[in-house]
Structures are given as structure tokens and as C-alpha cells.
Amino acid sequence: MRAPDWLTARPVAHRGLHDISRGIVENMPGAVQAAIAGNFTIEVDIQLSADGEAMVHHDHALGRLTEATGDVISKTAAELKAVRFRDTDERMMSLSDLCAMVAGRVPLVIEVKSHFGGDRKLVKRMAEVLASYDGPAVGMSFDPDQVLALRESLPSRPRGIVAQRTYEDDYWADLTQQQRDSMLYLRHGFRTQPHFVAFKVDHLPAPAPWIARNVFGCALLGWTVRTPEQRTRVGQYADQMIFEGFVP
């Protein structure tokens, strides 16, 4: 169940090697190109558009980085590609655009963002795109159902679960208690069969990722490393870091 060695061979640039002070915005082409130039693995997020395209963007809603507002899922791919981002002239990419840009030069870690409603169309589109992509790439998600979809739709690609020790903070407020409980302790592991775990670095060490790594042989990534203290922690308890805010 272990991921390939290339996944942990180099640090993973969180949403690309972005630096807003230099006009390099997360998940944008410039951040991807900077990560390639640094020979880092690239982590990106994908969201589903209204017309079923996989778009490279983290937030469910526009507005934090963009001049436009509204839910990503309510807009077509063409509409999303036309959205203006602050501090850059670049535009949102599709997963196909990203793959064409990277062209296998560095590995991709693709996080499937989920509304936790059981919709698997995003993974289906991801599978269609990656079917013709020869470069190294893995998929992962917080949502166990999406990891199961990765197992079923992309059986030849390594898959991972993104996790943390608890899910009681405000970010998870829209989920039911049952949904939050289902994510605890990697208890879905026998069903989803992940090859790796990406665990919140400040929550390391923890029993579940220790068991996944040391008993079942899963690779362990720590996210998101921003400080020297976190870098020390991830070096003690994980195989590699997902980082941002500095250049390793």
C-alpha cells in the first residue's frame, strides 16, 4: 500500500511555489512554473465547474483572490477562465491545462476538493484527463468517499487521504457530526486503501498516521510546513513535507 518513492523524494510545493509579494498567486501558472524551476513536486487543488470540468482552484467560492464572486461550481469552465485575479494577469487553469504545462517534468499531487455530498463527477473528469497523461501524479482528498472514487476510477494511480487529528474547527462547521466522525483515525483505510497519508503537521505525532506508516507501509506527508519548528517536526515524524512561504 506504499506510494512510489518519487512521491517522497523531494519537497512538495503547496499550491505551487507561490509568493504573493512577487505577484505569484497560488494554483496559478506562475506558481507552477516556479515549482518546476525549483524541481519541486507540485500540490494543487481541483474544483468542479458547472459544465463538469476539473479546474485548478482551492476555495469553493471566488472572492479571496479574485475580483469576481460566486461559487466555483456555479460557473462554467469558460467563465472561470475569464475571472480576473488580483495581483496577476494570469487566469485559472483546468487540470488539462496544468498537465500540458507540467508535461511530466515534476510529480503532481492533486487534491480533490469535495462538498461531501457524494458527487463523484470531479474524480471522473480527473480520471479522463490523467488517462492520457504519462507524468507522475497522485490524487488525494479529505473526503473518504472521494478517495474511494479514486480507488475505483484511477486504480493505477497512487491515492492518499488528507487528514488531521480532529475536525471540530470552523472550517468543518458545515459537516454533520457523523461526517466528521467518519474521518477520524483513518478508520476508512481498509475501504479506501490509501497509498499515502497527508497529515496536518501540527497534529503530529498521532496514533493513526503512525500506524498507517509503520504497520501498513503508507508514505506520510506533513502539511502545511511554514516554520522552522514545523520543518523539524515533519522531519521527525513524516517522510516528506508539503511546504509554503519559503524555499527549502
Coordinates of C-alpha atoms in Angstrom, one line a residue, residues 17 39 48 58 60 70 76 83 87 89 92 115 117-118 125 137 160 171 183 217-218 221 224 234 239-240:
L17 CA 5.7 27.8 -5.4
N39 CA 12.5 20.9 -9.1
L48 CA -15.7 21.0 -10.4
H58 CA -8.6 25.8 -3.8
H60 CA -15.3 26.6 -3.1
G70 CA -19.8 33.3 -6.5
T76 CA -18.6 27.1 -16.5
V83 CA -12.2 35.5 -14.0
D87 CA -2.1 40.9 -8.3
D89 CA -2.8 38.9 -15.1
M92 CA -7.4 29.9 -13.7
H115 CA -18.7 19.3 -0.9
G117 CA -22.4 15.3 -1.0
G118 CA -21.4 12.0 -2.7
R125 CA -13.2 14.1 -15.1
A137 CA 0.7 12.1 -10.5
G160 CA -3.9 9.3 -0.5
Y171 CA -13.6 25.0 8.6
M183 CA -12.9 11.0 9.0
G217 CA 3.7 1.0 4.9
C218 CA 1.9 4.1 3.8
L221 CA 3.5 13.7 4.2
T224 CA 1.5 22.7 5.6
V234 CA 7.9 16.8 9.9
D239 CA 8.6 11.1 5.1
Q240 CA 8.3 14.5 3.4

